[in-house]
Each structure stands twice: as structure tokens, then as C-alpha cells.
Amino acid sequence: MYKIKESIIVEGVYDKIKISRFIDGVIITTHGFSVFKNSNLLNSIKKMAAETGVVILTDSDSAGFKIRNFIKQALPPEQVRHAYVPDVHGKEKRKKIAGKEGLIGVEGIDDDIIIDALRKSGCTLDGDKESPRIGRSITKSDMFRLGLSGGEGSRELRDKLACEIGLPAKISANMLLDVINRLLNYDELCEIVQNIK
């Protein structure tokens, strides 16, 4: 059982049940799109963000990204961390058919992948301390120079990079920049991009 300082925000009750098996911490469900209309739920999320910080862990489909972005916009950036599960095609065991996009949600992802996603987000698991990155940070200009933004084929290259480092393909350029600055330095990024080109 891993203890986590931040409160985890997930989409549904099955996600909460799944994560509760190996995470000791506060887990809040948005009940899907209910968070858009439920001001009490949003106020609870704001309160937890101010007290402990929150980590948003939604599915890697379009609905998950809509929920993530709604919550992200309602909170100060310093109170929010983002954990991403990779695109895994298939269906959850309890379902008869796959979702619209054919991706497995948080409830169907392996425990180790979820723990890795939480660590990559910068969460504190069992008193982990984030090790300082060696080397310089990556900037938006670097993303442009490497072909990851603002040019022909940049979306496809970002998708390949996201897949290479275990992130969903739909991640925006800004969110990708945030995550890679937690995981890589400039030289490491250059090497990965060169290999996938």
C-alpha cells in the first residue's frame, strides 16, 4: 500500500475502487461530467487542492481530457499535478464492449503503470523526494527547434514522443512540455527525438 500526500481526482467509482486497493490517500470522483454542473463537488476539489494539492488522473480518452481541463482551469496551477495513463487499446473486464475510442480507462490499467504515472506527475508517494534534474530545462523554443511544435508534422512527432515515454497521444504541447521537464533534461529529450525521427 502506497501512501500519497496529494488528493487524487478520478472520473468514476470503479477508478476509485481500483486505486484504493494500493493507494492510501484521499480519492475524489468526478462522476464523469457531473463535475461540470455540481458546484459543491467543485468546491470540495478546490478545498482539497488548497489543503493537500491534487493530482488529476483521468482516462486517456477525449472525455478524460475534457474533465481534466475543466478542473485544471478551476484551480491555481501550483495546486495541481497531472498523472497520465498511456493509450492502451482494449476494454475493461466488467464491460461487454469497448468504449467509443477503444481505450482502456484507469480502472483497467495495471497498478504499476498507475504508480509510475503518479510518480511522473511529481506526487509524493511514501515520502519519495523528487530528485533534481541534471541539465537544463526544456523550453517552448526547444520544442519548436526539435520539431515538436509549430511546424508540419509536429503533432505526429509529439504523439510518437508521448508514446515513447508512456503518455497518451492526445496530450497538448504545453502539458507535454510540463511532463518532459519532470522526466528529462534537454540532452535526453534530443536523443529520444533523434531516435524517433
mmCIF file of C-alpha atoms in Angstrom:
data_model
loop_
_atom_site.group_PDB
_atom_site.id
_atom_site.type_symbol
_atom_site.label_atom_id
_atom_site.label_comp_id
_atom_site.label_asym_id
_atom_site.label_seq_id
_atom_site.Cartn_x
_atom_site.Cartn_y
_atom_site.Cartn_z
ATOM 1 C CA MET A 1 0.000 0.000 0.000
ATOM 2 C CA TYR A 2 1.409 3.370 -1.081
ATOM 3 C CA LYS A 3 0.639 6.472 0.947
ATOM 4 C CA ILE A 4 0.172 9.683 -1.029
ATOM 5 C CA LYS A 5 0.063 13.257 0.240
ATOM 6 C CA GLU A 6 -1.972 14.760 -2.594
ATOM 7 C CA SER A 7 -5.674 14.077 -3.164
ATOM 8 C CA ILE A 8 -6.308 12.068 -6.335
ATOM 9 C CA ILE A 9 -9.139 13.042 -8.676
ATOM 10 C CA VAL A 10 -10.560 10.253 -10.855
ATOM 11 C CA GLU A 11 -13.598 10.021 -13.114
ATOM 12 C CA GLY A 12 -15.662 7.209 -11.662
ATOM 13 C CA VAL A 13 -16.334 4.884 -8.771
ATOM 14 C CA TYR A 14 -14.609 1.930 -10.465
ATOM 15 C CA ASP A 15 -11.449 4.022 -10.835
ATOM 16 C CA LYS A 16 -11.660 4.845 -7.119
ATOM 17 C CA ILE A 17 -12.143 1.185 -6.160
ATOM 18 C CA LYS A 18 -9.175 0.169 -8.306
ATOM 19 C CA ILE A 19 -6.813 2.793 -6.861
ATOM 20 C CA SER A 20 -7.996 2.246 -3.277
ATOM 21 C CA ARG A 21 -6.553 -1.278 -3.450
ATOM 22 C CA PHE A 22 -2.968 0.031 -3.474
ATOM 23 C CA ILE A 23 -3.103 3.763 -2.612
ATOM 24 C CA ASP A 24 -3.717 5.114 0.881
ATOM 25 C CA GLY A 25 -4.982 8.634 0.362
ATOM 26 C CA VAL A 26 -7.975 10.800 -0.451
ATOM 27 C CA ILE A 27 -9.576 9.836 -3.771
ATOM 28 C CA ILE A 28 -12.293 12.074 -5.204
ATOM 29 C CA THR A 29 -14.559 11.001 -8.062
ATOM 30 C CA THR A 30 -15.982 13.490 -10.551
ATOM 31 C CA HIS A 31 -18.799 11.090 -11.506
ATOM 32 C CA GLY A 32 -17.908 11.732 -15.121
ATOM 33 C CA PHE A 33 -19.191 15.038 -16.429
ATOM 34 C CA SER A 34 -21.177 15.701 -13.208
ATOM 35 C CA VAL A 35 -18.328 17.915 -12.033
ATOM 36 C CA PHE A 36 -19.328 20.441 -14.724
ATOM 37 C CA LYS A 37 -22.667 21.113 -13.012
ATOM 38 C CA ASN A 38 -22.022 20.186 -9.374
ATOM 39 C CA SER A 39 -20.684 23.321 -7.657
ATOM 40 C CA ASN A 40 -20.449 21.511 -4.286
ATOM 41 C CA LEU A 41 -18.150 18.882 -5.804
ATOM 42 C CA LEU A 42 -16.008 21.538 -7.486
ATOM 43 C CA ASN A 43 -15.795 23.469 -4.201
ATOM 44 C CA SER A 44 -14.661 20.281 -2.431
ATOM 45 C CA ILE A 45 -11.959 19.799 -5.060
ATOM 46 C CA LYS A 46 -10.842 23.420 -4.606
ATOM 47 C CA LYS A 47 -10.669 22.915 -0.840
ATOM 48 C CA MET A 48 -8.578 19.758 -1.173
ATOM 49 C CA ALA A 49 -6.320 21.467 -3.718
ATOM 50 C CA ALA A 50 -5.634 24.264 -1.234
ATOM 51 C CA GLU A 51 -5.019 21.837 1.655
ATOM 52 C CA THR A 52 -3.055 18.976 0.068
ATOM 53 C CA GLY A 53 -2.721 19.719 -3.623
ATOM 54 C CA VAL A 54 -4.440 17.456 -6.134
ATOM 55 C CA VAL A 55 -3.343 15.099 -8.868
ATOM 56 C CA ILE A 56 -5.732 14.595 -11.767
ATOM 57 C CA LEU A 57 -5.761 11.002 -13.030
ATOM 58 C CA THR A 58 -8.367 10.649 -15.768
ATOM 59 C CA ASP A 59 -8.709 8.238 -18.682
ATOM 60 C CA SER A 60 -6.681 8.970 -21.816
ATOM 61 C CA ASP A 61 -9.782 9.403 -23.987
ATOM 62 C CA SER A 62 -11.429 12.679 -25.064
ATOM 63 C CA ALA A 63 -13.857 12.663 -22.129
ATOM 64 C CA GLY A 64 -10.964 12.278 -19.673
ATOM 65 C CA PHE A 65 -9.161 15.238 -21.206
ATOM 66 C CA LYS A 66 -12.322 17.403 -21.068
ATOM 67 C CA ILE A 67 -12.749 16.649 -17.359
ATOM 68 C CA ARG A 68 -9.022 17.230 -16.704
ATOM 69 C CA ASN A 69 -9.045 20.598 -18.477
ATOM 70 C CA PHE A 70 -12.214 21.757 -16.701
ATOM 71 C CA ILE A 71 -10.711 21.026 -13.272
ATOM 72 C CA LYS A 72 -7.308 22.436 -14.259
ATOM 73 C CA GLN A 73 -8.894 25.756 -15.240
ATOM 74 C CA ALA A 74 -10.755 25.989 -11.917
ATOM 75 C CA LEU A 75 -7.611 25.652 -9.773
ATOM 76 C CA PRO A 76 -4.374 27.581 -9.284
ATOM 77 C CA PRO A 77 -1.630 25.832 -11.317
ATOM 78 C CA GLU A 78 0.652 25.379 -8.301
ATOM 79 C CA GLN A 79 -2.001 23.224 -6.597
ATOM 80 C CA VAL A 80 -2.440 20.776 -9.497
ATOM 81 C CA ARG A 81 -0.376 17.862 -10.761
ATOM 82 C CA HIS A 82 -1.240 15.723 -13.763
ATOM 83 C CA ALA A 83 -0.848 11.948 -13.940
ATOM 84 C CA TYR A 84 -1.381 10.386 -17.359
ATOM 85 C CA VAL A 85 -2.082 6.790 -18.249
ATOM 86 C CA PRO A 86 -0.874 5.731 -21.692
ATOM 87 C CA ASP A 87 -3.168 4.844 -24.570
ATOM 88 C CA VAL A 88 -3.918 1.133 -24.146
ATOM 89 C CA HIS A 89 -6.408 -0.324 -26.611
ATOM 90 C CA GLY A 90 -8.958 -2.812 -25.328
ATOM 91 C CA LYS A 91 -11.833 -2.913 -22.850
ATOM 92 C CA GLU A 92 -12.236 -3.259 -19.108
ATOM 93 C CA LYS A 93 -13.128 -6.735 -17.818
ATOM 94 C CA ARG A 94 -16.501 -5.652 -16.425
ATOM 95 C CA LYS A 95 -17.638 -4.192 -19.763
ATOM 96 C CA LYS A 96 -19.153 -6.117 -22.659
ATOM 97 C CA ILE A 97 -17.866 -3.742 -25.329
ATOM 98 C CA ALA A 98 -15.010 -1.244 -25.519
ATOM 99 C CA GLY A 99 -15.619 2.489 -25.175
ATOM 100 C CA LYS A 100 -16.051 4.789 -28.189
ATOM 101 C CA GLU A 101 -12.321 5.312 -28.632
ATOM 102 C CA GLY A 102 -11.384 1.731 -27.786
ATOM 103 C CA LEU A 103 -9.061 2.738 -24.932
ATOM 104 C CA ILE A 104 -8.823 1.138 -21.506
ATOM 105 C CA GLY A 105 -9.575 3.563 -18.697
ATOM 106 C CA VAL A 106 -7.860 3.975 -15.340
ATOM 107 C CA GLU A 107 -9.819 1.053 -13.850
ATOM 108 C CA GLY A 108 -8.279 -1.359 -16.373
ATOM 109 C CA ILE A 109 -4.673 -0.121 -16.305
ATOM 110 C CA ASP A 110 -2.015 -2.146 -14.443
ATOM 111 C CA ASP A 111 -1.246 -0.964 -10.907
ATOM 112 C CA ASP A 112 2.451 -0.450 -11.723
ATOM 113 C CA ILE A 113 1.591 1.860 -14.624
ATOM 114 C CA ILE A 114 -0.641 3.969 -12.382
ATOM 115 C CA ILE A 115 2.058 4.198 -9.700
ATOM 116 C CA ASP A 116 4.578 5.202 -12.374
ATOM 117 C CA ALA A 117 2.149 7.858 -13.686
ATOM 118 C CA LEU A 118 1.716 9.254 -10.171
ATOM 119 C CA ARG A 119 5.481 9.399 -9.680
ATOM 120 C CA LYS A 120 5.983 11.079 -13.067
ATOM 121 C CA SER A 121 3.451 13.737 -12.064
ATOM 122 C CA GLY A 122 5.662 14.724 -9.148
ATOM 123 C CA CYS A 123 3.399 13.297 -6.432
ATOM 124 C CA THR A 124 4.867 12.252 -3.143
ATOM 125 C CA LEU A 125 4.449 8.503 -2.638
ATOM 126 C CA ASP A 126 5.579 7.098 0.716
ATOM 127 C CA GLY A 127 7.754 10.147 1.344
ATOM 128 C CA ASP A 128 9.532 9.993 -2.042
ATOM 129 C CA LYS A 129 11.567 13.053 -2.743
ATOM 130 C CA GLU A 130 11.746 14.335 -6.277
ATOM 131 C CA SER A 131 15.321 14.007 -7.454
ATOM 132 C CA PRO A 132 16.663 17.155 -9.051
ATOM 133 C CA ARG A 133 17.060 17.083 -12.820
ATOM 134 C CA ILE A 134 20.640 17.342 -14.032
ATOM 135 C CA GLY A 135 20.976 19.533 -17.095
ATOM 136 C CA ARG A 136 18.951 22.429 -18.340
ATOM 137 C CA SER A 137 15.183 22.622 -18.565
ATOM 138 C CA ILE A 138 13.332 22.368 -21.847
ATOM 139 C CA THR A 139 11.613 25.468 -23.235
ATOM 140 C CA LYS A 140 8.903 26.124 -25.828
ATOM 141 C CA SER A 141 11.668 27.312 -28.161
ATOM 142 C CA ASP A 142 13.382 23.939 -27.755
ATOM 143 C CA MET A 143 10.131 22.201 -28.635
ATOM 144 C CA PHE A 144 9.919 24.293 -31.808
ATOM 145 C CA ARG A 145 13.573 23.704 -32.777
ATOM 146 C CA LEU A 146 13.165 19.946 -32.278
ATOM 147 C CA GLY A 147 10.063 19.902 -34.498
ATOM 148 C CA LEU A 148 7.662 19.153 -31.640
ATOM 149 C CA SER A 149 5.561 22.293 -32.109
ATOM 150 C CA GLY A 150 4.635 24.887 -34.677
ATOM 151 C CA GLY A 151 5.611 23.015 -37.803
ATOM 152 C CA GLU A 152 4.469 20.462 -40.318
ATOM 153 C CA GLY A 153 4.342 17.021 -38.725
ATOM 154 C CA SER A 154 4.862 18.366 -35.188
ATOM 155 C CA ARG A 155 1.627 16.785 -33.909
ATOM 156 C CA GLU A 156 2.675 13.365 -35.191
ATOM 157 C CA LEU A 157 6.150 13.743 -33.683
ATOM 158 C CA ARG A 158 4.645 14.766 -30.314
ATOM 159 C CA ASP A 159 2.360 11.715 -30.440
ATOM 160 C CA LYS A 160 5.365 9.450 -31.060
ATOM 161 C CA LEU A 161 7.295 11.096 -28.218
ATOM 162 C CA ALA A 162 4.309 10.762 -25.881
ATOM 163 C CA CYS A 163 4.013 7.065 -26.729
ATOM 164 C CA GLU A 164 7.767 6.584 -26.227
ATOM 165 C CA ILE A 165 7.644 7.971 -22.677
ATOM 166 C CA GLY A 166 4.311 6.341 -21.704
ATOM 167 C CA LEU A 167 1.880 9.240 -22.145
ATOM 168 C CA PRO A 168 -1.424 9.439 -24.051
ATOM 169 C CA ALA A 169 -1.278 10.718 -27.632
ATOM 170 C CA LYS A 170 -3.875 13.446 -27.011
ATOM 171 C CA ILE A 171 -1.637 15.370 -24.608
ATOM 172 C CA SER A 172 -1.257 19.031 -25.609
ATOM 173 C CA ALA A 173 2.114 20.598 -26.406
ATOM 174 C CA ASN A 174 2.023 22.638 -23.164
ATOM 175 C CA MET A 175 1.172 19.655 -20.981
ATOM 176 C CA LEU A 176 3.803 17.554 -22.750
ATOM 177 C CA LEU A 177 6.369 20.269 -22.007
ATOM 178 C CA ASP A 178 5.402 20.187 -18.321
ATOM 179 C CA VAL A 179 5.732 16.405 -18.121
ATOM 180 C CA ILE A 180 9.001 16.115 -20.027
ATOM 181 C CA ASN A 181 10.551 18.750 -17.773
ATOM 182 C CA ARG A 182 9.750 16.428 -14.849
ATOM 183 C CA LEU A 183 11.224 13.398 -16.626
ATOM 184 C CA LEU A 184 14.003 14.537 -18.943
ATOM 185 C CA ASN A 185 16.661 17.150 -19.449
ATOM 186 C CA TYR A 186 17.365 18.803 -22.796
ATOM 187 C CA ASP A 187 20.053 16.333 -23.885
ATOM 188 C CA GLU A 188 17.880 13.324 -23.033
ATOM 189 C CA LEU A 189 14.974 14.810 -24.993
ATOM 190 C CA CYS A 190 17.183 15.486 -28.021
ATOM 191 C CA GLU A 191 18.356 11.872 -28.011
ATOM 192 C CA ILE A 192 14.803 10.478 -27.834
ATOM 193 C CA VAL A 193 13.556 12.803 -30.598
ATOM 194 C CA GLN A 194 16.520 11.872 -32.817
ATOM 195 C CA ASN A 195 15.754 8.163 -32.305
ATOM 196 C CA ILE A 196 12.050 8.505 -33.157
ATOM 197 C CA LYS A 197 12.689 10.651 -36.250
#
